Short mmCIF file of C-alpha atoms in Angstrom, two decimals:
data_model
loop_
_atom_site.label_atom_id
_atom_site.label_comp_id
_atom_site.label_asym_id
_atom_site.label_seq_id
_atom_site.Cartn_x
_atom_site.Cartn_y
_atom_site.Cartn_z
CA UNK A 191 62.15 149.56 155.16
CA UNK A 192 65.64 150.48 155.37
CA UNK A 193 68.15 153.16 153.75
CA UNK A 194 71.51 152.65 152.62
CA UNK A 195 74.27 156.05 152.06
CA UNK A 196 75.74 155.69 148.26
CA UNK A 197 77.72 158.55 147.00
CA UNK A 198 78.39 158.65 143.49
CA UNK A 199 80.74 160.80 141.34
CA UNK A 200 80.71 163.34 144.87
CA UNK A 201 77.19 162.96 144.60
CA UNK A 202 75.52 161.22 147.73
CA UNK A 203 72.14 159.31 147.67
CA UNK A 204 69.89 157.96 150.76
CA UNK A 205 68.12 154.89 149.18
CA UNK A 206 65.13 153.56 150.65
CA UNK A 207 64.80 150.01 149.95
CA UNK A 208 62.72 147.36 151.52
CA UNK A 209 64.03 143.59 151.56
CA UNK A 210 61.69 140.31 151.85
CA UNK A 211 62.42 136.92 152.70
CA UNK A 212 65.64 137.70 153.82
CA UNK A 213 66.86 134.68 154.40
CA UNK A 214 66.73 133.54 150.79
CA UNK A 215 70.20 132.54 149.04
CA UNK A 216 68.60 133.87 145.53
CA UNK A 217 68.04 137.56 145.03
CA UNK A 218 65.57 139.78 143.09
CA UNK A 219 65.74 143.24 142.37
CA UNK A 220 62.64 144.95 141.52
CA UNK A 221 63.01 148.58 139.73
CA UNK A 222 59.84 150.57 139.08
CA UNK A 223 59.30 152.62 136.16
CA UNK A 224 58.93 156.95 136.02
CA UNK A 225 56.71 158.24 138.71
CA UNK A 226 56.37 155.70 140.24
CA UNK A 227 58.05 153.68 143.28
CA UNK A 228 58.97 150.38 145.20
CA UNK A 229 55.10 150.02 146.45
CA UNK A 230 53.60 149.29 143.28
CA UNK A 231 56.02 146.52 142.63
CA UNK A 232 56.16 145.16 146.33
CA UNK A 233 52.51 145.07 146.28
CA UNK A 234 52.55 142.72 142.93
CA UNK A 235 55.25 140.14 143.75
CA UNK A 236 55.91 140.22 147.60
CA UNK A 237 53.50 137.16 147.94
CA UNK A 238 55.00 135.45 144.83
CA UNK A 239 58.93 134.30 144.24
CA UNK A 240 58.73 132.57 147.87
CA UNK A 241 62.24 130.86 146.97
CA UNK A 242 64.13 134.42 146.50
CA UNK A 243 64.94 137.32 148.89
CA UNK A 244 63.49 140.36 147.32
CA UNK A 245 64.83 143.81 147.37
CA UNK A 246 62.42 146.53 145.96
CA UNK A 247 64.30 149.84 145.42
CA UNK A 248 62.86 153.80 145.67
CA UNK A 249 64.88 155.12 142.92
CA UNK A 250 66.22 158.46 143.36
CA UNK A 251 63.74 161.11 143.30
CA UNK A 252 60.97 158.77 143.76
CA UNK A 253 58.71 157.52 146.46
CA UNK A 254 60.95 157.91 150.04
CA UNK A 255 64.46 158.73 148.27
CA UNK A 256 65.20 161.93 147.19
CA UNK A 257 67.27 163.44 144.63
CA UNK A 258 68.70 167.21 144.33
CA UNK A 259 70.73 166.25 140.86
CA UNK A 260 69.83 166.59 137.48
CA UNK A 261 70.64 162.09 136.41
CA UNK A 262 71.21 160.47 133.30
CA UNK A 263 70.25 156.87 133.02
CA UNK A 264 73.69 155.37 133.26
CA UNK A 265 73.68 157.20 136.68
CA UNK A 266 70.91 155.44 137.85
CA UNK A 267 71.97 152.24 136.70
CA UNK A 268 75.80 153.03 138.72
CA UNK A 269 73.65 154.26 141.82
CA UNK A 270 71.27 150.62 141.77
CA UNK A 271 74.78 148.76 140.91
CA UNK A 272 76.53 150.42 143.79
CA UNK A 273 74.01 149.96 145.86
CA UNK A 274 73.40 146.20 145.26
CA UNK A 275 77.49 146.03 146.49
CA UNK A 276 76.70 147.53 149.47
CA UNK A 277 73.98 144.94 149.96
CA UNK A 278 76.28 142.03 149.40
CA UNK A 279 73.50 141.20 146.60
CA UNK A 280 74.60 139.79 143.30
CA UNK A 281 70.61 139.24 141.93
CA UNK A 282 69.91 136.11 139.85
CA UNK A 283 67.28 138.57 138.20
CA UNK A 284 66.64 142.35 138.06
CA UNK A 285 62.73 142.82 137.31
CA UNK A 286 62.32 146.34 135.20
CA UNK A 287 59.06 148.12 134.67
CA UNK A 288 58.87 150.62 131.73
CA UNK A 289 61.95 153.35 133.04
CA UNK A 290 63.13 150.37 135.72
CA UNK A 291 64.06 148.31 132.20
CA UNK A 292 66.24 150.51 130.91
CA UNK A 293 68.12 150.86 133.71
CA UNK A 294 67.75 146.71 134.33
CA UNK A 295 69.01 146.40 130.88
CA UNK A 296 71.98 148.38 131.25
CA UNK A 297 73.14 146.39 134.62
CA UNK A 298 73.40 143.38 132.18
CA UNK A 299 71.57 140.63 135.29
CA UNK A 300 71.72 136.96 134.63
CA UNK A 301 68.16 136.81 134.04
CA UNK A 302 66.50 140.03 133.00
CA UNK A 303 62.91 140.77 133.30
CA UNK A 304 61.03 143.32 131.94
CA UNK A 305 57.75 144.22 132.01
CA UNK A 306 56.34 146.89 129.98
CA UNK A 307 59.95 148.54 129.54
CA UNK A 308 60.84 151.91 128.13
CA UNK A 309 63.72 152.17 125.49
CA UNK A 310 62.00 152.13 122.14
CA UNK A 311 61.17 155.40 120.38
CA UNK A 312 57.53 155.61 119.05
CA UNK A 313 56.14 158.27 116.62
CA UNK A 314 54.84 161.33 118.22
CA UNK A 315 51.34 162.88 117.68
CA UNK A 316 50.94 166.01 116.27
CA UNK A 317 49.43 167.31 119.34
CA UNK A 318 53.02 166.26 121.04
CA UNK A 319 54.95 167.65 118.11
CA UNK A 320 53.05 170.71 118.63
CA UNK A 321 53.72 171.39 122.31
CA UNK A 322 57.46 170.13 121.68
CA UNK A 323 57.75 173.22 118.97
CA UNK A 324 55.97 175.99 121.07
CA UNK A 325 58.13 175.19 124.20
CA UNK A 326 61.18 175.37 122.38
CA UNK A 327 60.27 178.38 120.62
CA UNK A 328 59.18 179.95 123.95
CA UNK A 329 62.84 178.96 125.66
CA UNK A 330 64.73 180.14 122.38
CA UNK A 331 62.90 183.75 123.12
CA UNK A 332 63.31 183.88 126.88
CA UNK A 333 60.23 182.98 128.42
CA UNK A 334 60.57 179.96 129.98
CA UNK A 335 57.62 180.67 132.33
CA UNK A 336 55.87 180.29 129.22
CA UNK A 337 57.22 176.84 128.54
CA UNK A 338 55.44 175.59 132.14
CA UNK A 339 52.42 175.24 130.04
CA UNK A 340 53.97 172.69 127.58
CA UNK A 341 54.90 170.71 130.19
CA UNK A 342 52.01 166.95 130.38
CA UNK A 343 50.37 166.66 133.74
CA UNK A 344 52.74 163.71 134.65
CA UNK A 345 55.58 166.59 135.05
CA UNK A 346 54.15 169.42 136.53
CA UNK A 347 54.42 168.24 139.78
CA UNK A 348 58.26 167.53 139.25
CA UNK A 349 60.89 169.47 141.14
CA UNK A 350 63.17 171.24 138.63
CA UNK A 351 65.91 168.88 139.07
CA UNK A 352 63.65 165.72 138.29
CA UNK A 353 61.95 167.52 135.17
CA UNK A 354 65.24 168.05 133.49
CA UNK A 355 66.26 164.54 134.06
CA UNK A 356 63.41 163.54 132.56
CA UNK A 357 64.37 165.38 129.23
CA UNK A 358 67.54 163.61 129.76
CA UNK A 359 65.60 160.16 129.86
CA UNK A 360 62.55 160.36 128.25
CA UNK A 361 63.39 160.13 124.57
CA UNK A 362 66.61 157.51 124.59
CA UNK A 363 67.11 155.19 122.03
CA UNK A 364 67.86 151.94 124.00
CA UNK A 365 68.10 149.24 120.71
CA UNK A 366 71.55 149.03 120.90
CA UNK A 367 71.40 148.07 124.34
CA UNK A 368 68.64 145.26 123.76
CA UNK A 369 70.95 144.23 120.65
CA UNK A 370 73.86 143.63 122.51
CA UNK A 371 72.20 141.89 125.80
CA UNK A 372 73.50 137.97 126.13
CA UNK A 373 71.90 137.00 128.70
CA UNK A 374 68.22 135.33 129.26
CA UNK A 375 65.22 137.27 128.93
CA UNK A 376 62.02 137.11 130.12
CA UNK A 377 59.47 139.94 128.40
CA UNK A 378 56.20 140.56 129.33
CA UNK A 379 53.11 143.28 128.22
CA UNK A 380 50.03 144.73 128.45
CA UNK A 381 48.10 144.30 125.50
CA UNK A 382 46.30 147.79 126.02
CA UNK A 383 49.25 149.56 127.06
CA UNK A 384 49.33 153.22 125.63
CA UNK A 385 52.81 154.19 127.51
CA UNK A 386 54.80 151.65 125.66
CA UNK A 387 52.79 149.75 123.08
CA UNK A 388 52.95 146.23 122.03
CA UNK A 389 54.89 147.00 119.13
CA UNK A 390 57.97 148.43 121.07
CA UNK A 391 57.50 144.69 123.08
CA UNK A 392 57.49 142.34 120.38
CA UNK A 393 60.71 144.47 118.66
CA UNK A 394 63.00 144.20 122.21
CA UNK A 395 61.95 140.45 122.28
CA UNK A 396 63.31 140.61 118.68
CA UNK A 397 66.40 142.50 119.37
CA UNK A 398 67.20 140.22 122.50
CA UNK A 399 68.36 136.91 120.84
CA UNK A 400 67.78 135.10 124.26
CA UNK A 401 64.42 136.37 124.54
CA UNK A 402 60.34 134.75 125.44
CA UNK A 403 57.59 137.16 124.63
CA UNK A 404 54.37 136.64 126.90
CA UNK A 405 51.36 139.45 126.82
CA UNK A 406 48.44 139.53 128.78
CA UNK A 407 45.52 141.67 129.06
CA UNK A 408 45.40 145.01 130.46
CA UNK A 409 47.72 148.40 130.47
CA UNK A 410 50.54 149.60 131.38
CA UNK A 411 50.91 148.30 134.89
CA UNK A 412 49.15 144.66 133.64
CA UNK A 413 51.66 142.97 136.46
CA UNK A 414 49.65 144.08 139.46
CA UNK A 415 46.68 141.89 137.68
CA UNK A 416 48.74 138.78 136.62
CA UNK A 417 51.79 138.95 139.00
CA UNK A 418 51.12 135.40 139.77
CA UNK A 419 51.23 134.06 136.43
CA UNK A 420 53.98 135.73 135.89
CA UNK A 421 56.04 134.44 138.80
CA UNK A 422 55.17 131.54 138.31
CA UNK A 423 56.57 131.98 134.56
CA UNK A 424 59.80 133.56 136.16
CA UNK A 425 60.46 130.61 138.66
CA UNK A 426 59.52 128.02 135.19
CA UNK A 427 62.06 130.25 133.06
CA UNK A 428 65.08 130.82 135.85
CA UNK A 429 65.32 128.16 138.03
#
């Protein structure tokens, strides 16, 4: 493990980062997705990709990096980017999971990867729609204690900071982004996945002319179950 200083618009971030196989000329970046960090990634892939050096990434305010800003995704994406200068890394392929593909996506790698990856909007449930009006209502009036109780379980541990830039995240649009991607792009899914459904995978592979679609069984973090087959799909589809 190691941390690297990268200020940003007069904003300065410690990154923790961990590198493996160092000595690899061929780099990939691994970004994990909201509330999550680099150990669920490193723990899928570290003993796969044996012919690239990878670099798995704590994004700011998550796992060992923190974050006192409220961050919009194209400041994460500037903050990985700057980073991966610092690093002397130019990655043959940035691996995103659900958030981490946005912010993949926006770095515009060689060879993108995503697995499972945030950026289309689905329908809400009423039960959503319903917390979403009562909050609102509840801010509009003053009583933003109130509001705390709108909040899903995945939030209410966040520091104030991270819970507003999730509102800034959570519900972005990213097909214009997919549309205009050039570059290859390797998609992958979890057939049961709840967070980001099936649907939203098949329509990026559609936006992304230079696309393959692959799903496999299981949820939202399928990878840590088929992270084999799946390097071994990335090496077949890169190299």
């Amino acid at each position: 493990m190691a941390i690297k200083n990268i200020a940003v618009f007069e904003k300065e971030f410690d990154i923790v980062y961990e590198s493996i196989n160092p000595l690899a000329k061929k780099d990939i970046v691994f970004l994990h997705g909201w509330g999550s960090n680099k150990e669920i990634m490193k723990n899928a892939f570290c003993n796969t990709l044996s012919e690239f050096r990878h670099i798995y990434i704590d994004m700011p305010g998550f796992g060992k990096t923190s974050n006192e800003y409220i961050l919009h995704t194209n400041d994460y994406a500037l903050i990985i980017e700057k980073l991966l200068y610092a690093l002397n890394s130019q990655p043959l392929a940035i691996v995103g999971h659900s958030y981490g593909g946005k912010i993949a996506t926006l770095l515009k790698p060689k060879n993108l990867i995503l697995l499972s990856s945030a950026g289309i909007l689905e329908p809400k449930s009423f039960k959503v729609k319903t917390k979403i009006f009562f909050a609102k209502l509840f801010k509009k009036l003053g009583l933003f204690n109130l509001t705390k109780a709108f909040r899903s379980k995945d939030v209410e541990a966040m520091s104030e900071n991270m819970y507003e830039t999730f509102k800034n995240v959570v519900n972005e649009d990213f097909t214009k982004y997919f549309e205009e991607f050039e570059n290859k792009a390797l998609i992958f899914w979890g057939e049961e996945d709840t967070a980001t459904s099936l649907v939203s995978g098949k329509k990026i592979a559609s936006l992304i002319k230079n696309s393959t679609f692959k799903s496999y069984k299981g949820d939202h973090y399928f990878f840590c179950k088929h992270s084999k087959d799946i390097a071994m799909k990335i090496e077949n589809g890169i190299l």
